[in-house]
Short mmCIF file of C-alpha atoms in Angstrom, two decimals:
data_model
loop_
_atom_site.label_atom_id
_atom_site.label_comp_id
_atom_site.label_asym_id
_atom_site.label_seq_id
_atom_site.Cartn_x
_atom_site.Cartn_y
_atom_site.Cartn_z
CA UNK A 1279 84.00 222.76 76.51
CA UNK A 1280 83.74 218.92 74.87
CA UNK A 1281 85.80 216.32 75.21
CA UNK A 1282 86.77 216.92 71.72
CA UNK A 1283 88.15 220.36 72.63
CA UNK A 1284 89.76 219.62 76.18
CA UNK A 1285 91.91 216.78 74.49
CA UNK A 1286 93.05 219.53 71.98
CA UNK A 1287 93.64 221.65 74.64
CA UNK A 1288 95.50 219.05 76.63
CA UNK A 1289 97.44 217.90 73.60
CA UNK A 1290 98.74 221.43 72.67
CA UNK A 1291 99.43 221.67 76.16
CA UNK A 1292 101.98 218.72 75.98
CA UNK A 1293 102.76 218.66 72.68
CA UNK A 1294 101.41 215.03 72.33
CA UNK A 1295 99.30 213.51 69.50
CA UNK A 1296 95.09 213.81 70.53
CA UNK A 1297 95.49 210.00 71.09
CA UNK A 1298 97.69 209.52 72.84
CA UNK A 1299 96.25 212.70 74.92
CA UNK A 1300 92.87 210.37 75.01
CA UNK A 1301 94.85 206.94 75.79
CA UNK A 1302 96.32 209.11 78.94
CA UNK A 1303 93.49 210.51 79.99
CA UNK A 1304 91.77 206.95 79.82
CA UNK A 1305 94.47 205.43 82.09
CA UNK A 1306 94.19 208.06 84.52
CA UNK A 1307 90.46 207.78 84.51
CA UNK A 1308 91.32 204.08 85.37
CA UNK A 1309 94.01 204.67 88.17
CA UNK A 1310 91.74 207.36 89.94
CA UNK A 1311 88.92 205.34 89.71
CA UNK A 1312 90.96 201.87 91.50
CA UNK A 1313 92.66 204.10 93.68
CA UNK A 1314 89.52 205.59 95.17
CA UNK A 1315 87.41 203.85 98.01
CA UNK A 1316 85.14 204.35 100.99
CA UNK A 1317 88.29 205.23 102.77
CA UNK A 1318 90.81 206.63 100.55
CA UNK A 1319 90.42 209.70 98.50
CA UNK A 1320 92.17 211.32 95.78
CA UNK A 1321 93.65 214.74 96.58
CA UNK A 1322 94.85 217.47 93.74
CA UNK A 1323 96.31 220.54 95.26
CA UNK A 1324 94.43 223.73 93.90
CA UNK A 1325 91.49 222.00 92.66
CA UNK A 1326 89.76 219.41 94.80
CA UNK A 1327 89.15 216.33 96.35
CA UNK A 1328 87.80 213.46 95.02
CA UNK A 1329 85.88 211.03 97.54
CA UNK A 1330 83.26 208.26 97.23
CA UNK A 1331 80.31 208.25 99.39
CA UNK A 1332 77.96 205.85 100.27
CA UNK A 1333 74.44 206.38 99.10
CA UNK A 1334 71.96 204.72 100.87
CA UNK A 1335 69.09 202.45 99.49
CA UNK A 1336 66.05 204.36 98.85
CA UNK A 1337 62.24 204.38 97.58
CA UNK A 1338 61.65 205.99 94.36
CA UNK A 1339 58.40 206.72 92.63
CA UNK A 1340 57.64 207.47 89.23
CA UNK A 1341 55.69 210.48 89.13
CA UNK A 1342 54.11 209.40 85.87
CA UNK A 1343 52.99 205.71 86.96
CA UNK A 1344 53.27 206.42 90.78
CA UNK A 1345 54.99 202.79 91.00
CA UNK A 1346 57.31 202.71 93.65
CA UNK A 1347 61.17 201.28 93.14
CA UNK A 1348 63.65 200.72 95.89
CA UNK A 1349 66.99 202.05 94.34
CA UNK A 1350 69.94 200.12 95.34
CA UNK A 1351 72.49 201.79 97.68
CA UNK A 1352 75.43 203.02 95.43
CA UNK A 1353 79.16 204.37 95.65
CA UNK A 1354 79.12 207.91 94.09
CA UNK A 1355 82.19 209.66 93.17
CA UNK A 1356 81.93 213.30 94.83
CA UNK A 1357 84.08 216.32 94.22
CA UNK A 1358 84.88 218.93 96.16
CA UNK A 1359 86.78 222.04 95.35
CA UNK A 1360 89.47 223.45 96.57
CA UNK A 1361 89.24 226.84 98.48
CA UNK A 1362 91.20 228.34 95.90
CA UNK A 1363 89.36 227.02 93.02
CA UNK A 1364 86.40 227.93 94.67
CA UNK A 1365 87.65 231.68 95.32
CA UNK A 1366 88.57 231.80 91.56
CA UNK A 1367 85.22 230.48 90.30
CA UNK A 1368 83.45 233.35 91.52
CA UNK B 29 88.85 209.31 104.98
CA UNK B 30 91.21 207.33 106.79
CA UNK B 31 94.05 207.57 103.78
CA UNK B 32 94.42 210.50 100.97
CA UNK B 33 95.93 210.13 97.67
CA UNK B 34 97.85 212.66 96.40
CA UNK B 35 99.08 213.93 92.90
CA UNK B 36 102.21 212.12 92.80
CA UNK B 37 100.88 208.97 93.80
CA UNK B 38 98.47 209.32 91.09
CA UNK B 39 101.24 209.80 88.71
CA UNK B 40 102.71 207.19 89.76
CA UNK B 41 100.39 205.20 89.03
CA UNK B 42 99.76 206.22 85.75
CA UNK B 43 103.11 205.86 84.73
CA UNK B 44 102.47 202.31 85.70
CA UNK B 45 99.92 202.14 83.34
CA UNK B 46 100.11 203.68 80.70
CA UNK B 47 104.21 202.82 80.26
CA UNK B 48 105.67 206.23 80.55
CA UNK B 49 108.25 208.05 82.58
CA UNK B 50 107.21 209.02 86.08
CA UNK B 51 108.19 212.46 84.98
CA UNK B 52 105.56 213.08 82.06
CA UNK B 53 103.33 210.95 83.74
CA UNK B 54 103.13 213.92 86.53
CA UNK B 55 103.53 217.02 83.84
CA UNK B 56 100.10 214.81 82.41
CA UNK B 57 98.38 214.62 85.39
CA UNK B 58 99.06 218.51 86.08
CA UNK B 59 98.40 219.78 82.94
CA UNK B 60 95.05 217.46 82.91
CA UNK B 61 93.98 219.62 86.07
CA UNK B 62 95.38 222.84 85.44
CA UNK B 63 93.30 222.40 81.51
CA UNK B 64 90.20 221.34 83.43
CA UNK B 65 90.69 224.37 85.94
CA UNK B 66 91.57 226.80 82.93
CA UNK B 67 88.51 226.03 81.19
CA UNK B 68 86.19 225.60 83.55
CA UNK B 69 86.68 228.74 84.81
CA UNK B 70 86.63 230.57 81.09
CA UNK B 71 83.78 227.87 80.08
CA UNK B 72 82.26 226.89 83.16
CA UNK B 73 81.62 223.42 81.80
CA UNK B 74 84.07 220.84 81.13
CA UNK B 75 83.18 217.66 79.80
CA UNK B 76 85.47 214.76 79.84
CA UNK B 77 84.59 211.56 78.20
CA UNK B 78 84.58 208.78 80.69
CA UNK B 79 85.24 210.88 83.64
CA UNK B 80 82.46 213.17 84.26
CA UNK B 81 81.52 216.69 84.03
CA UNK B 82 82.87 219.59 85.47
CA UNK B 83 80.30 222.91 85.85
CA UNK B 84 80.15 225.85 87.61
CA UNK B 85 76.81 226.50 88.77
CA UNK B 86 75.19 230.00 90.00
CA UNK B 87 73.22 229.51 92.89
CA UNK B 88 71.16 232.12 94.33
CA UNK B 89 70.71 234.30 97.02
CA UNK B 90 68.99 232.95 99.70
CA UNK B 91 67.77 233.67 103.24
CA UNK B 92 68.71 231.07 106.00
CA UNK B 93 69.07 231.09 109.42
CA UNK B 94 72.17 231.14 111.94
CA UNK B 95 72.03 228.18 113.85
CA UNK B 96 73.45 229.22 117.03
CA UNK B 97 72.01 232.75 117.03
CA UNK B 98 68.85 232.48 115.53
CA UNK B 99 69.06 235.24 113.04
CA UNK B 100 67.86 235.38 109.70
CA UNK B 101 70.67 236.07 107.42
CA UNK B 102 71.00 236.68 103.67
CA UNK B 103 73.30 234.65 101.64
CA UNK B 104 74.54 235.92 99.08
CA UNK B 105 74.77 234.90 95.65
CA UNK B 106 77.74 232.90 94.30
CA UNK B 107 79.10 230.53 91.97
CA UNK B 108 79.79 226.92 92.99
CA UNK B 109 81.80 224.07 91.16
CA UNK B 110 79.61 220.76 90.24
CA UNK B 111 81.05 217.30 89.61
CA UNK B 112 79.17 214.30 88.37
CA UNK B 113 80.82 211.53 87.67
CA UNK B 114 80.35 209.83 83.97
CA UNK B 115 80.43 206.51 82.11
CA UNK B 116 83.97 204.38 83.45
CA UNK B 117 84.95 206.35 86.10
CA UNK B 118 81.11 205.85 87.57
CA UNK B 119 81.06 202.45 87.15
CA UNK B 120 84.10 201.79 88.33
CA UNK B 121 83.67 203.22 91.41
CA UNK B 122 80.55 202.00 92.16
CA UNK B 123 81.76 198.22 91.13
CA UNK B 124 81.12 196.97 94.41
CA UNK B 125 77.41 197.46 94.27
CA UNK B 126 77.52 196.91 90.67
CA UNK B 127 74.76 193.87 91.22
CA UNK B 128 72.24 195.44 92.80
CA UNK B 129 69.50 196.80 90.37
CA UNK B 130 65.90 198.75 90.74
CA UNK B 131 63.36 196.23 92.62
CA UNK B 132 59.85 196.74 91.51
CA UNK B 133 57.79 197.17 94.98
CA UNK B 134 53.95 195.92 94.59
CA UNK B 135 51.56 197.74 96.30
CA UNK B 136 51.29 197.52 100.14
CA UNK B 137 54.68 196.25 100.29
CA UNK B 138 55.81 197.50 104.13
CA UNK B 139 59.10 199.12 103.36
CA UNK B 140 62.47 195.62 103.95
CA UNK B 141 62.52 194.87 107.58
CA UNK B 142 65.68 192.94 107.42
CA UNK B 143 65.49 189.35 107.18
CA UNK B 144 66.21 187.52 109.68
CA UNK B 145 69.04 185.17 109.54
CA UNK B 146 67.02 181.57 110.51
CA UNK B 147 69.27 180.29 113.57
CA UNK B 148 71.58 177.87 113.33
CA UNK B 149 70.31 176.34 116.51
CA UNK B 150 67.67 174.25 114.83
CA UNK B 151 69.71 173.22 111.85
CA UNK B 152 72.65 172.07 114.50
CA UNK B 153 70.40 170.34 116.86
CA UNK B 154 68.86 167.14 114.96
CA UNK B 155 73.11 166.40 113.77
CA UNK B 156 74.32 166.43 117.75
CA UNK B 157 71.37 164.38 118.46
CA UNK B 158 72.19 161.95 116.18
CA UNK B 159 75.94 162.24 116.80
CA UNK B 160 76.15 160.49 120.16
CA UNK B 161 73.95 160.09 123.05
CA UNK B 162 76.09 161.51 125.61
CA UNK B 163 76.15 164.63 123.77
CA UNK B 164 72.38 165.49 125.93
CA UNK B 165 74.27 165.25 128.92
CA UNK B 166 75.64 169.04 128.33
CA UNK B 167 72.76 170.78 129.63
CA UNK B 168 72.04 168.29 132.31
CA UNK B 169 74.62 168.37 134.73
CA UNK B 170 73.78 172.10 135.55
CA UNK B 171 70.88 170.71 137.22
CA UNK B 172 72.40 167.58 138.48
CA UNK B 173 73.19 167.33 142.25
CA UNK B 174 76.61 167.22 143.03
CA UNK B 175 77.07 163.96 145.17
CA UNK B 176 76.35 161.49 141.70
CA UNK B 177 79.21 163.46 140.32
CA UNK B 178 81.99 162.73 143.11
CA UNK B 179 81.97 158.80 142.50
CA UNK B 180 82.51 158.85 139.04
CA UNK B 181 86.08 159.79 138.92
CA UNK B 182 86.81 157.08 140.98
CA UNK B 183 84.91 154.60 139.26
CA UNK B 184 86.95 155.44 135.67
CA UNK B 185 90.06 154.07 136.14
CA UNK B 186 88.39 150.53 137.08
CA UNK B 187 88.33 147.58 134.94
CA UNK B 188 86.03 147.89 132.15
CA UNK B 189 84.43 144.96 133.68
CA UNK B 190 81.91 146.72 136.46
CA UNK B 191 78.59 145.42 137.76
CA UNK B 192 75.60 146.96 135.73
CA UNK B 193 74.79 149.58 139.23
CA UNK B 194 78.41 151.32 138.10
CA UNK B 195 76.35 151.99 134.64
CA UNK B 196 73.23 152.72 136.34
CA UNK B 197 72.98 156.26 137.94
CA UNK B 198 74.59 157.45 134.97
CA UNK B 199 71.64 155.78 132.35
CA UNK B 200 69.36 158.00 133.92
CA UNK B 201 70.60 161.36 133.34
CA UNK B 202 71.21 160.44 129.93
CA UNK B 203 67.94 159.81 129.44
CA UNK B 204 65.85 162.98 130.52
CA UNK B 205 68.55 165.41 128.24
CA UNK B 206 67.62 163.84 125.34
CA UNK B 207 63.80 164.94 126.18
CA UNK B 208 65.17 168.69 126.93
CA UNK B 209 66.56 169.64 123.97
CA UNK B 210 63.43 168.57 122.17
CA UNK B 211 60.71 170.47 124.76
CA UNK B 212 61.71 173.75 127.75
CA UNK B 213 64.07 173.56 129.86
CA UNK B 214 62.89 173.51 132.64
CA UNK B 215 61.65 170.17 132.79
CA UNK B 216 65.21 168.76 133.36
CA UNK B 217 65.71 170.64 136.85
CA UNK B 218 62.64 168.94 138.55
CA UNK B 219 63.35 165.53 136.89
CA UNK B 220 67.23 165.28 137.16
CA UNK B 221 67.31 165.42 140.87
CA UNK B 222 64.48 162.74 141.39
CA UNK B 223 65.89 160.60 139.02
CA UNK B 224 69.35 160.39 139.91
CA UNK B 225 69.52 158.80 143.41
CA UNK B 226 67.28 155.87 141.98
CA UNK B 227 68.56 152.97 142.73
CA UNK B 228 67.77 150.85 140.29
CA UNK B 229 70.03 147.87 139.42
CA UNK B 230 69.02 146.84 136.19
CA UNK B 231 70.19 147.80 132.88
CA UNK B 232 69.18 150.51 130.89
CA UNK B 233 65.99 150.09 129.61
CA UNK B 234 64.16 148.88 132.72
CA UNK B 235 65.40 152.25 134.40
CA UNK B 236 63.45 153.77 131.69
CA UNK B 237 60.10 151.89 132.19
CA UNK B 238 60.33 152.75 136.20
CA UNK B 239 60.67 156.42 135.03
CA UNK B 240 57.84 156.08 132.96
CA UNK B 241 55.56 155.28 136.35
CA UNK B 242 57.10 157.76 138.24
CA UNK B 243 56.58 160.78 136.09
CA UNK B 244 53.58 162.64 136.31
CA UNK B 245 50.93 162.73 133.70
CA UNK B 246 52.43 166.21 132.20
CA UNK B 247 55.71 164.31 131.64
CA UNK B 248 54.51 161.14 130.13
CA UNK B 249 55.47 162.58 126.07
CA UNK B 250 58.44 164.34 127.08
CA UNK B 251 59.93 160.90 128.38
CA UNK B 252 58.11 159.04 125.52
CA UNK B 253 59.40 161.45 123.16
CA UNK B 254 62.86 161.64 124.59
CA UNK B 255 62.83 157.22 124.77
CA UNK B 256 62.44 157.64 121.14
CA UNK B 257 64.64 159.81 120.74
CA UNK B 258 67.83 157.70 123.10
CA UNK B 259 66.86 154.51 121.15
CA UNK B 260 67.27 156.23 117.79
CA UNK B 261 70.31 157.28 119.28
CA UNK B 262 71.41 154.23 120.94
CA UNK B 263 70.72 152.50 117.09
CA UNK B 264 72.57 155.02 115.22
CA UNK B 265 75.61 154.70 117.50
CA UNK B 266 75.81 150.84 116.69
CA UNK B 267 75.59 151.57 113.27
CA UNK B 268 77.85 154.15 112.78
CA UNK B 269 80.49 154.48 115.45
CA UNK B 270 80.86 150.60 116.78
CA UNK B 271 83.57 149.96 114.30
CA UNK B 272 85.31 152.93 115.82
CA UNK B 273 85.19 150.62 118.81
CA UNK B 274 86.94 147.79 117.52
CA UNK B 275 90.51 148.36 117.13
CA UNK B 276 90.36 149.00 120.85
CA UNK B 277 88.29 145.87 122.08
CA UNK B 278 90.62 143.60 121.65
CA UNK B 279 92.13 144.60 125.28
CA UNK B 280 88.43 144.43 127.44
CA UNK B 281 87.52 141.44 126.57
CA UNK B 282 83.92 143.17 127.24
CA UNK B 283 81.10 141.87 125.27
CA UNK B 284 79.83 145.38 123.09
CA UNK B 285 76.92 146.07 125.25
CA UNK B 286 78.58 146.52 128.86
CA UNK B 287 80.42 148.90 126.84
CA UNK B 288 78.01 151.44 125.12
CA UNK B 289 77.07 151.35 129.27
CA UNK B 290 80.78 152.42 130.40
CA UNK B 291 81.25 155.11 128.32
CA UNK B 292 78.31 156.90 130.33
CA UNK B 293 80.02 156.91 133.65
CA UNK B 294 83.15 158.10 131.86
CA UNK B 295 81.10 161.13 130.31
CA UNK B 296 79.58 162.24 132.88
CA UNK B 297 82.43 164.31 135.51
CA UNK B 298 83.73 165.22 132.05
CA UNK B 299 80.74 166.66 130.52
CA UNK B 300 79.94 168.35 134.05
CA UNK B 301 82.67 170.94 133.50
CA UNK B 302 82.50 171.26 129.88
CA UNK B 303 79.05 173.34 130.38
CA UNK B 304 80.94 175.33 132.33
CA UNK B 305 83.42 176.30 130.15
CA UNK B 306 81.89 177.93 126.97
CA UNK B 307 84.06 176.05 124.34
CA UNK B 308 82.76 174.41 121.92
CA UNK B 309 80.16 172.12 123.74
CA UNK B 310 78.72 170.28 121.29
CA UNK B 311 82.11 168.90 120.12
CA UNK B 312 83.18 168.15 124.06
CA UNK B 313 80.68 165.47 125.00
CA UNK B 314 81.00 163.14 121.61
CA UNK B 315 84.72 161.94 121.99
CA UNK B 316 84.16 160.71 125.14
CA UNK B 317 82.42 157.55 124.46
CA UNK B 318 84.68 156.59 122.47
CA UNK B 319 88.14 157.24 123.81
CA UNK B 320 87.81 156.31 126.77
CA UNK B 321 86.11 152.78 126.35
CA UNK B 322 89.43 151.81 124.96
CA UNK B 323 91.61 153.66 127.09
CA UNK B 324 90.76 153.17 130.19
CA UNK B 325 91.09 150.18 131.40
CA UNK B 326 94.47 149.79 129.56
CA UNK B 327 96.44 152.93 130.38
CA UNK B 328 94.96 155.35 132.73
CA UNK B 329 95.22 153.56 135.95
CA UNK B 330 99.06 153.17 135.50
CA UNK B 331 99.85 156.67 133.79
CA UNK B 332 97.90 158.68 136.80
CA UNK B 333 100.39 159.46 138.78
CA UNK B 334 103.38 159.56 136.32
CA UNK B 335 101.60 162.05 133.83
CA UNK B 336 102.48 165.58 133.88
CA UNK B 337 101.00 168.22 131.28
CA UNK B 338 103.32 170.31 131.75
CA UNK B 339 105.81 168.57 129.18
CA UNK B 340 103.22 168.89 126.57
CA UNK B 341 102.64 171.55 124.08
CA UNK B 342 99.20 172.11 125.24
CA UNK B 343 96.11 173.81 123.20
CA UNK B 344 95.42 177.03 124.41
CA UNK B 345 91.25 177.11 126.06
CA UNK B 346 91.13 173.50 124.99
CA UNK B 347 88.90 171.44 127.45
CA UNK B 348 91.32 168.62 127.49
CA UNK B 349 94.94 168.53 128.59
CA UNK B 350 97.68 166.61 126.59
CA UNK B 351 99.26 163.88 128.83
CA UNK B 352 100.98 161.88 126.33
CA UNK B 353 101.29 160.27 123.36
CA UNK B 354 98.72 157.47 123.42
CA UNK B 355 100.24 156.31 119.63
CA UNK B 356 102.00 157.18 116.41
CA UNK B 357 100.00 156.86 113.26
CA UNK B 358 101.93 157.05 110.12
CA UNK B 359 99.46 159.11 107.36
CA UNK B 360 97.97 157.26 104.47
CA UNK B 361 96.33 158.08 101.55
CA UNK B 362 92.92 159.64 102.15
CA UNK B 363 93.47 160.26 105.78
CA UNK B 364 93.72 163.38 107.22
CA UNK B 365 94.21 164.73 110.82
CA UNK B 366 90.04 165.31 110.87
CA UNK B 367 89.39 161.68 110.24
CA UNK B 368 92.00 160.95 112.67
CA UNK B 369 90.66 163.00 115.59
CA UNK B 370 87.23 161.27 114.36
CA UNK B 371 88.70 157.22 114.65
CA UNK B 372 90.78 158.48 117.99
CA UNK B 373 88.39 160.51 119.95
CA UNK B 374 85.20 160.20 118.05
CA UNK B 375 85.17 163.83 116.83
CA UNK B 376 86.46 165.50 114.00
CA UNK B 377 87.20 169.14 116.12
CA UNK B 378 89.83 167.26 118.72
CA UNK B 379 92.26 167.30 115.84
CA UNK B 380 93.64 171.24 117.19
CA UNK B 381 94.88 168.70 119.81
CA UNK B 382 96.68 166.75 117.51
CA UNK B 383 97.78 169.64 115.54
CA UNK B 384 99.18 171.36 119.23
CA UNK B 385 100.42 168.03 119.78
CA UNK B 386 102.85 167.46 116.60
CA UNK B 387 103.75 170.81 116.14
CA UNK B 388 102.41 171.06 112.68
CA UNK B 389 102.57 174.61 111.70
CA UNK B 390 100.16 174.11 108.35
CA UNK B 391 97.53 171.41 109.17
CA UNK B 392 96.34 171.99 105.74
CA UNK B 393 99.21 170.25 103.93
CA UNK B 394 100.90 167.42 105.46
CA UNK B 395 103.12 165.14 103.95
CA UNK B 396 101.83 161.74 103.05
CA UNK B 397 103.32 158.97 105.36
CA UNK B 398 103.94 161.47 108.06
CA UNK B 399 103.77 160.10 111.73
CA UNK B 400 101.40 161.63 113.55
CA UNK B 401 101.92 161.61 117.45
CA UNK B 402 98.03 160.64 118.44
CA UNK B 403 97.77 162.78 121.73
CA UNK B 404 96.42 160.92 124.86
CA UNK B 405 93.83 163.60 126.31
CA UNK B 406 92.51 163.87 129.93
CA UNK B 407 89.88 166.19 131.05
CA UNK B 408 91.32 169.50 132.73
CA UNK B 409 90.88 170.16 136.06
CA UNK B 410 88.95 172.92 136.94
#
């Protein structure tokens, strides 16, 4: 499913115009994203966690050139399901 | 995780935001999850734009091995869920590390031993130097034999007017510090203790010269060095800090080189304890010279007995006790209570005694034309 067809979905859902659907799920693209941190994360009953974690600087090589780059460390969003959204993806 | 977020708060938020009712701002947030869940498990791949991707991933069966047993067991096959993160919401999150970017490593680059922060040590060292000469007293006195010290206290409260031997002893020390700092340590222990009980009667510089004979062969550019050093010391404290003087010589009518001379005896049982106690030693030893030149002889012979700092406000660790208020100073234009401390003591960092002193409860704004109660300071006792 696109993002074409999960705002329809949503909209339906809520009987709201697709974009104002879109505008929403912007915004709460924005207020997940400020609210997480290395030491908060973002909890949704029945689905999953959202948490950042630290990933550390590393050497990369290009398998083409064999140069070597050092990647920066970064903060990666990571999600992890629920036990019951686990169960019911199987 | 210290703190969690949950789906209220989240709505919250959004209603914030986006300018709706807390109420559909929550039925939003739900629905958004409950469509995501929906589809993803009809789908199993939901793509949002500017959040990330949602997938549900077969993984395989594999064998692996149970850690605490040993065994080799089979897992089984099964389906997992798969976030990555897209577009805003990555960015966003990883904002704080937003300015780092791939470095190019040239060959037979040896992977970043951290650099090493260059000390401050060196950087500080050529400013106290120049600051005052007493200052090279601080590491001295560890080595210095306790007897020179004893006399000294006695000695301060006496006219400013004192025969040159008063000065004398105390020329000496000040001398081989100013070598240390530059070469080891460890010179200063075998030189303090032959140097001190000389005897010598004359002013500074002759001391000097005998100390030149005296010292071995080894020593001869470590004094040399350090002579350099006192007279470029000795010069830059005539040209900078006399004026500081001046207010205050109108009382001794002392002609300006007996007293560069007294403030030595006056540093010395002050700078003794001051290596003891950890604080702040490079700021210690350069007020001083300069306070108590002018105090001295005026006001510390009568306030001895009278003074008690218990009446005081007094700074907390400070060095120095408060035992009175030596003036008032009302605040002009372009002054502050730095450049006070500086014209008062001879160092910017006494002004936490001023600030202790007056009460001030924001040091950073004061009111122009304030009076400002100039603490008079005396060294703690140990």
């Amino acid at each position: 499913m696109n993002n074409k067809e999960f705002l329809g979905a949503l909209s339906t859902q809520l009987n709201i115009s697709n974009k104002e659907a879109e505008r929403l799920v912007e915004t709460l693209t924005d207020c997940l994203a400020t609210s997480v941190d290395e030491e908060t994360s973002v909890s949704i009953q029945g689905f999953g966690n959202f948490e950042v974690k630290k990933k550390l600087e590393r050497v990369a090589v290009n398998p083409s050139t064999k140069k070597r780059y050092l990647v920066p460390p970064k903060l990666v969003l990571n999600f992890k399901p629920s036990p019951l959204l686990k169960d019911k993806a199987q | 995780m210290d703190k969690k977020i949950l789906l209220p708060d989240l709505a919250d938020m959004l209603a914030d935001k986006a300018g709706i009712t807390k109420k559909s701002a929550e039925s939003f947030v739900r629905a958004f999850f409950a469509t995501i869940e929906d589809n993803l498990l009809s789908d199993r791949y939901v793509k949002v734009k500017d959040f990330g991707t949602f997938k549900v991933v077969t993984v395989g069966e594999r064998e692996s091995v149970n850690v605490a047993t040993g065994e080799r067991i089979q897992i089984s096959s099964h389906a997992k869920v798969s976030f990555t993160a897209e577009g805003t919401l990555r960015d966003l999150v990883n904002q704080p590390f937003a300015h780092f970017s791939n470095i190019d490593l040239e060959e037979g680059v040896t992977l970043p031993a951290d650099e090493e922060q260059p000390e401050p040590e060196p950087a500080e060292e050529p400013e106290t130097v120049t600051e005052q000469t007493e200052q090279t007293c601080e590491p001295e006195p560890i080595a210095e034999p306790e007897p020179t010290v004893e006399p000294e206290p006695i000695a301060e409260p006496e006219p400013a007017i004192e025969p040159e031997p008063a000065a004398e002893p105390t020329k000496a020390p000040v001398v081989e510090p100013t070598a240390e700092p530059a070469v080891e340590p460890a010179p200063m222990e075998t030189q303090a203790p032959s140097i001190t009980p000389e005897p010598a009667a004359t002013p500074a510089t002759p001391t000097i010269v005998i100390q030149h004979e005296e010292a071995p062969i080894n020593w001869w550019k470590v004094v040399c060095l350090g002579l350099i050093v006192l007279l470029l010391m000795t010069a830059s404290y005539f040209v900078g800090y006399y004026h500081m003087l001046c207010p205050c010589t109108e009382h001794s009518q002392l002609p300006a080189v007996i007293k560069v001379e007294k403030p030595i005896p006056a540093v010395k049982p002050a700078a003794k304890p001051e290596a003891k106690s950890a604080d702040a030693p490079v700021a210690k030893p350069a007020e001083k010279p300069v306070e108590k030149p002018a105090e001295k002889p005026i006001e510390k012979p009568a306030e001895k007995p009278a003074i008690n700092p218990a009446n005081y406000a007094q700074l907390p660790g400070g060095a120095y006790e408060i035992i009175g208020t030596k003036e008032v100073h009302e605040l002009q234009t372009g002054e502050t209570l730095r450049t006070l401390a500086l014209k008062h003591y001879g160092n910017a960092r006494m002004s936490d005694y001023i600030v202790v002193h007056n009460q001030i409860a924001n040091p950073d704004v004061i009111a122009l034309g304030a009076k400002i109660k100039i603490p008079e300071l005396r060294k703690k006792a140990e």
